Amino acid sequence: MTIDLSTYNDKLYSSIKFSIVMIFLIIVIVLAALLLMNKNKLLERNTAIILCVCSLVLSASIYFLEILPVQKDINQQSYIVYDGEFYVKETKSANRSGTYIYIQSSNDSSPIRYEILCDINEINNDTTYTGYFVYSKHSKIIVDIRIE
């Protein structure tokens, strides 16, 4: 079986759009709050510093936890193809951009949580399947799943 792994880059790029929008919104909201507080003379210097530091920490954490692993996968083409039998424990819809799936392959002792960016209409919970799935190594995102 040969799979062109470069086709999965677009799916990973789409997964980081949400994180980029969140960082942008944090910056805009903080700047708007700073301007309104300063205009109405409600802003003390310490409050402004604390607000800026908190927004920087929040933006940096989103970058390092969400965006950096995906960029690493894209740059290194870090895709892992598992071909064989696997057990789907459960799927959960997330509040964010996708769905999470818990899969246990024959190599794993317990189910591993992955974010999934492909269609899973034919997948049921507590079922063993034969086929393959492709996931990114660092961000643990399933970009393709095929059941035989």
Coordinates of N, CA and C in Angstrom, one line a residue:
M1 N 0.9 -1.2 0.0 CA 0.0 0.0 0.0 C 0.9 1.2 0.0
T2 N 0.7 2.1 -0.9 CA 1.4 3.4 -1.0 C 0.4 4.5 -0.8
I3 N 0.8 5.4 0.1 CA 0.0 6.6 0.4 C 0.8 7.8 0.2
D4 N 0.3 8.8 -0.5 CA 0.9 10.1 -0.6 C 0.6 10.9 0.6
L5 N 1.6 11.0 1.5 CA 1.4 11.7 2.8 C 1.3 13.2 2.7
S6 N 1.9 13.7 1.6 CA 1.8 15.2 1.5 C 0.4 15.7 1.3
T7 N -0.5 14.9 0.9 CA -1.9 15.4 0.7 C -2.6 15.7 2.0
Y8 N -2.0 15.2 3.1 CA -2.6 15.5 4.4 C -2.2 16.8 5.0
N9 N -1.2 17.5 4.4 CA -0.8 18.8 4.9 C -2.0 19.8 5.0
D10 N -2.8 19.8 3.9 CA -4.0 20.7 3.9 C -4.9 20.5 5.1
K11 N -5.1 19.3 5.5 CA -6.0 19.0 6.6 C -5.4 19.5 7.9
L12 N -4.1 19.4 8.0 CA -3.4 19.9 9.2 C -3.4 21.4 9.3
Y13 N -3.2 22.1 8.1 CA -3.3 23.5 8.0 C -4.6 24.0 8.5
S14 N -5.7 23.3 8.1 CA -7.0 23.7 8.5 C -7.2 23.6 10.0
S15 N -6.5 22.7 10.6 CA -6.7 22.5 12.0 C -6.1 23.6 12.8
I16 N -5.1 24.3 12.3 CA -4.5 25.4 13.1 C -5.2 26.8 12.8
K17 N -6.1 26.8 11.9 CA -6.8 28.1 11.6 C -7.6 28.6 12.8
F18 N -8.2 27.7 13.5 CA -9.0 28.0 14.7 C -8.0 28.6 15.8
S19 N -6.9 28.0 16.0 CA -5.9 28.6 17.0 C -5.4 29.9 16.6
I20 N -5.2 30.2 15.4 CA -4.7 31.5 14.9 C -5.8 32.5 15.1
V21 N -7.0 32.2 14.8 CA -8.1 33.1 15.1 C -8.3 33.4 16.5
M22 N -8.1 32.4 17.4 CA -8.2 32.6 18.9 C -7.1 33.6 19.3
I23 N -5.9 33.4 18.9 CA -4.8 34.4 19.3 C -5.1 35.8 18.8
F24 N -5.6 35.9 17.6 CA -6.0 37.2 17.0 C -7.1 37.9 17.9
L25 N -8.1 37.1 18.2 CA -9.2 37.6 19.0 C -8.7 38.1 20.4
I26 N -7.8 37.3 21.0 CA -7.3 37.7 22.3 C -6.6 39.0 22.3
I27 N -5.8 39.2 21.3 CA -5.0 40.4 21.1 C -6.0 41.6 20.9
V28 N -7.0 41.4 20.0 CA -7.9 42.5 19.7 C -8.7 42.9 20.9
I29 N -9.2 41.9 21.7 CA -10.0 42.1 22.9 C -9.2 42.9 23.9
V30 N -8.0 42.5 24.1 CA -7.1 43.1 25.1 C -6.8 44.6 24.7
L31 N -6.5 44.8 23.4 CA -6.2 46.1 23.0 C -7.5 47.0 23.1
A32 N -8.6 46.5 22.8 CA -9.9 47.3 22.9 C -10.1 47.6 24.4
A33 N -9.9 46.6 25.3 CA -10.1 46.9 26.7 C -9.1 47.9 27.2
L34 N -7.9 47.8 26.8 CA -6.9 48.8 27.2 C -7.3 50.2 26.7
L35 N -7.7 50.3 25.5 CA -8.1 51.6 25.0 C -9.3 52.2 25.7
L36 N -10.4 51.4 25.9 CA -11.5 51.8 26.6 C -11.2 52.2 28.1
M37 N -10.4 51.4 28.7 CA -10.1 51.8 30.1 C -9.3 53.0 30.2
N38 N -8.4 53.2 29.3 CA -7.5 54.4 29.3 C -8.3 55.6 28.9
K39 N -9.3 55.5 28.0 CA -10.1 56.6 27.6 C -11.0 57.1 28.7
N40 N -11.5 56.2 29.5 CA -12.4 56.5 30.6 C -11.6 56.7 32.0
K41 N -10.3 56.7 31.9 CA -9.5 56.9 33.1 C -9.7 55.8 34.1
L42 N -10.0 54.6 33.7 CA -10.3 53.5 34.6 C -9.0 52.6 34.8
L43 N -8.0 52.9 34.0 CA -6.9 52.1 33.9 C -5.7 52.5 34.8
E44 N -5.3 51.7 35.6 CA -4.0 51.9 36.4 C -2.9 51.2 35.6
R45 N -1.7 51.7 35.9 CA -0.5 51.1 35.2 C -0.4 49.6 35.5
N46 N -0.5 49.2 36.8 CA -0.4 47.8 37.1 C -1.5 46.9 36.5
T47 N -2.7 47.4 36.4 CA -3.7 46.7 35.7 C -3.4 46.5 34.2
A48 N -2.9 47.5 33.6 CA -2.5 47.3 32.2 C -1.4 46.3 32.0
I49 N -0.5 46.3 32.8 CA 0.7 45.4 32.7 C 0.2 44.0 33.0
I50 N -0.7 43.8 34.0 CA -1.2 42.4 34.3 C -2.0 41.9 33.1
L51 N -2.9 42.8 32.5 CA -3.7 42.4 31.4 C -2.8 42.0 30.2
C52 N -1.8 42.8 29.9 CA -0.9 42.5 28.8 C -0.2 41.2 29.0
V53 N 0.3 41.0 30.2 CA 1.1 39.7 30.5 C 0.2 38.5 30.4
C54 N -1.0 38.6 30.9 CA -2.0 37.5 30.8 C -2.3 37.1 29.4
S55 N -2.5 38.2 28.6 CA -2.8 37.9 27.2 C -1.6 37.3 26.4
L56 N -0.4 37.7 26.8 CA 0.8 37.1 26.2 C 0.9 35.7 26.6
V57 N 0.7 35.4 27.8 CA 0.8 34.0 28.3 C -0.2 33.1 27.7
L58 N -1.4 33.6 27.6 CA -2.5 32.8 26.9 C -2.2 32.6 25.4
S59 N -1.8 33.6 24.7 CA -1.4 33.5 23.3 C -0.3 32.5 23.1
A60 N 0.7 32.6 24.0 CA 1.9 31.8 23.8 C 1.5 30.3 24.1
S61 N 0.7 30.1 25.1 CA 0.3 28.7 25.4 C -0.5 28.1 24.3
I62 N -1.4 28.9 23.6 CA -2.1 28.4 22.5 C -1.1 28.0 21.4
Y63 N -0.1 28.9 21.2 CA 0.8 28.7 20.1 C 1.6 27.4 20.4
F64 N 2.2 27.2 21.6 CA 3.0 26.1 21.9 C 2.3 24.8 22.0
L65 N 1.0 24.8 22.5 CA 0.3 23.6 22.7 C -0.5 23.2 21.4
E66 N -0.9 24.1 20.6 CA -1.8 23.8 19.5 C -1.1 23.9 18.1
I67 N -0.4 25.0 17.9 CA 0.1 25.3 16.6 C 1.5 24.7 16.3
L68 N 2.4 24.8 17.3 CA 3.8 24.2 17.1 C 3.8 22.8 16.8
P69 N 3.1 21.9 17.5 CA 3.1 20.5 17.1 C 2.6 20.2 15.6
V70 N 1.6 20.9 15.2 CA 1.1 20.8 13.8 C 2.1 21.3 12.8
Q71 N 2.8 22.4 13.1 CA 3.8 22.9 12.2 C 5.0 21.9 12.1
K72 N 5.3 21.3 13.2 CA 6.4 20.3 13.2 C 6.0 19.1 12.4
D73 N 4.8 18.6 12.5 CA 4.3 17.5 11.6 C 4.4 17.8 10.2
I74 N 3.9 19.1 9.8 CA 3.9 19.5 8.4 C 5.4 19.6 7.9
N75 N 6.2 20.2 8.6 CA 7.6 20.4 8.1 C 8.4 19.1 8.0
Q76 N 8.2 18.2 9.0 CA 8.9 16.9 9.0 C 8.1 15.8 8.3
Q77 N 6.9 16.1 7.8 CA 6.1 15.0 7.2 C 6.0 13.9 8.1
S78 N 5.7 14.2 9.4 CA 5.6 13.2 10.5 C 4.3 12.5 10.5
Y79 N 4.0 11.6 9.6 CA 2.8 10.9 9.5 C 3.1 9.4 9.8
I80 N 2.2 8.8 10.6 CA 2.4 7.4 10.9 C 1.2 6.7 10.4
V81 N 1.4 5.6 9.7 CA 0.3 4.8 9.1 C 0.2 3.5 9.9
Y82 N -0.9 3.3 10.5 CA -1.1 2.0 11.2 C -2.1 1.2 10.3
D83 N -1.6 0.0 9.9 CA -2.4 -0.9 9.1 C -2.6 -2.2 9.8
G84 N -3.9 -2.5 10.1 CA -4.2 -3.8 10.8 C -5.5 -3.6 11.5
E85 N -5.6 -4.4 12.6 CA -6.8 -4.4 13.4 C -6.7 -3.3 14.5
F86 N -7.8 -2.6 14.7 CA -7.8 -1.6 15.8 C -9.2 -1.6 16.4
Y87 N -9.2 -1.2 17.7 CA -10.5 -1.1 18.4 C -10.8 0.3 18.7
V88 N -12.0 0.7 18.3 CA -12.5 2.1 18.6 C -13.3 2.0 19.9
K89 N -12.8 2.6 20.9 CA -13.5 2.6 22.2 C -14.6 3.6 22.2
E90 N -14.4 4.9 21.8 CA -15.5 5.8 21.8 C -15.1 7.0 21.0
T91 N -16.1 7.8 20.5 CA -15.9 9.0 19.8 C -16.6 10.1 20.6
K92 N -16.0 11.3 20.7 CA -16.6 12.4 21.4 C -16.5 13.7 20.5
S93 N -17.6 14.4 20.5 CA -17.6 15.7 19.8 C -17.0 16.7 20.7
A94 N -16.1 17.5 20.2 CA -15.5 18.6 21.0 C -16.2 19.9 20.8
N95 N -16.0 20.8 21.7 CA -16.5 22.2 21.5 C -15.8 22.9 20.5
R96 N -14.6 22.5 20.2 CA -13.7 23.2 19.3 C -13.9 22.8 17.8
S97 N -12.9 22.5 17.1 CA -12.9 22.3 15.7 C -13.3 20.9 15.3
G98 N -13.2 19.9 16.1 CA -13.4 18.6 15.6 C -14.0 17.6 16.6
T99 N -13.7 16.3 16.3 CA -14.1 15.2 17.1 C -12.9 14.5 17.6
Y100 N -13.0 13.9 18.8 CA -12.0 13.1 19.4 C -12.4 11.6 19.3
I101 N -11.4 10.8 19.1 CA -11.7 9.3 19.0 C -10.6 8.6 19.8
Y102 N -11.0 7.6 20.5 CA -10.1 6.8 21.3 C -9.9 5.5 20.7
I103 N -8.7 5.2 20.2 CA -8.4 4.0 19.4 C -7.3 3.2 20.2
Q104 N -7.5 1.9 20.2 CA -6.5 1.0 20.7 C -6.1 0.1 19.6
S105 N -4.8 0.2 19.2 CA -4.3 -0.7 18.2 C -3.7 -2.0 19.0
S106 N -3.3 -3.0 18.2 CA -2.8 -4.2 18.8 C -1.5 -3.9 19.5
N107 N -0.8 -2.8 19.2 CA 0.4 -2.5 19.9 C 0.3 -1.7 21.2
D108 N -0.9 -1.2 21.4 CA -1.1 -0.3 22.6 C -1.8 -1.1 23.7
S109 N -1.5 -0.7 25.0 CA -2.1 -1.4 26.1 C -3.4 -0.7 26.5
S110 N -3.5 0.5 26.2 CA -4.8 1.2 26.5 C -5.1 2.2 25.3
P111 N -6.4 2.6 25.2 CA -6.8 3.5 24.1 C -6.0 4.8 24.1
I112 N -5.7 5.3 23.0 CA -5.0 6.6 22.8 C -6.0 7.6 22.2
R113 N -6.0 8.9 22.8 CA -6.9 9.9 22.3 C -6.3 10.6 21.1
Y114 N -7.1 10.7 20.0 CA -6.7 11.4 18.8 C -7.8 12.4 18.5
E115 N -7.4 13.6 17.9 CA -8.3 14.4 17.2 C -8.5 13.9 15.8
I116 N -9.7 13.9 15.3 CA -9.9 13.3 14.0 C -10.5 14.4 13.0
L117 N -9.9 14.5 11.8 CA -10.2 15.5 10.9 C -10.8 14.9 9.6
C118 N -11.3 13.6 9.7 CA -11.9 13.0 8.5 C -13.3 12.4 8.9
D119 N -14.0 12.0 7.9 CA -15.3 11.5 8.1 C -15.3 10.2 8.8
I120 N -16.1 10.1 9.9 CA -16.2 8.9 10.7 C -17.7 8.4 10.8
N121 N -18.5 8.6 9.8 CA -19.9 8.2 9.9 C -20.1 6.7 10.0
E122 N -19.1 5.9 9.4 CA -19.3 4.5 9.5 C -18.7 3.8 10.7
I123 N -18.2 4.6 11.6 CA -17.5 4.1 12.8 C -18.4 4.1 14.0
N124 N -18.4 3.0 14.7 CA -19.2 2.9 15.9 C -18.3 2.7 17.1
N125 N -18.8 3.0 18.3 CA -18.1 2.8 19.5 C -18.0 1.3 19.9
D126 N -17.0 1.0 20.7 CA -16.9 -0.4 21.2 C -16.9 -1.4 20.0
T127 N -16.1 -1.1 19.0 CA -16.1 -2.0 17.8 C -14.7 -2.2 17.3
T128 N -14.3 -3.4 16.9 CA -13.0 -3.7 16.4 C -13.1 -3.6 14.8
Y129 N -12.2 -3.0 14.2 CA -12.1 -2.8 12.7 C -10.8 -3.3 12.2
T130 N -10.8 -3.6 10.9 CA -9.6 -3.9 10.2 C -9.5 -2.9 9.1
G131 N -8.3 -2.3 8.9 CA -8.1 -1.2 8.0 C -6.8 -0.5 8.3
Y132 N -6.8 0.8 8.0 CA -5.7 1.6 8.4 C -6.1 3.0 8.8
F133 N -5.3 3.6 9.6 CA -5.5 5.1 9.8 C -4.2 5.7 9.8
V134 N -4.2 7.0 9.4 CA -3.0 7.8 9.3 C -3.1 9.0 10.3
Y135 N -2.1 9.1 11.1 CA -2.1 10.2 12.1 C -0.8 10.9 12.1
S136 N -0.8 12.2 12.5 CA 0.4 13.0 12.7 C 1.0 12.7 14.0
K137 N 2.3 12.5 14.0 CA 3.1 12.0 15.1 C 3.0 13.0 16.3
H138 N 3.3 14.3 16.1 CA 3.4 15.2 17.3 C 2.1 15.7 17.8
S139 N 1.1 16.0 16.8 CA -0.1 16.6 17.2 C -1.2 15.6 17.5
K140 N -1.0 14.3 17.2 CA -1.9 13.2 17.4 C -3.3 13.5 16.7
I141 N -3.2 13.9 15.4 CA -4.4 14.1 14.7 C -4.6 13.1 13.6
I142 N -5.7 12.4 13.6 CA -6.0 11.4 12.5 C -6.4 12.2 11.3
V143 N -5.7 12.0 10.2 CA -6.1 12.7 8.9 C -6.7 11.8 7.9
D144 N -6.7 10.5 8.1 CA -7.4 9.6 7.2 C -7.6 8.3 8.0
I145 N -8.8 7.7 7.7 CA -9.1 6.4 8.3 C -9.9 5.6 7.3
R146 N -9.5 4.4 7.0 CA -10.2 3.5 6.0 C -10.4 2.2 6.6
I147 N -11.7 1.7 6.5 CA -12.1 0.5 7.1 C -12.3 -0.5 5.9
E148 N -11.8 -1.7 6.1 CA -12.0 -2.7 5.0 C -13.2 -3.5 5.3

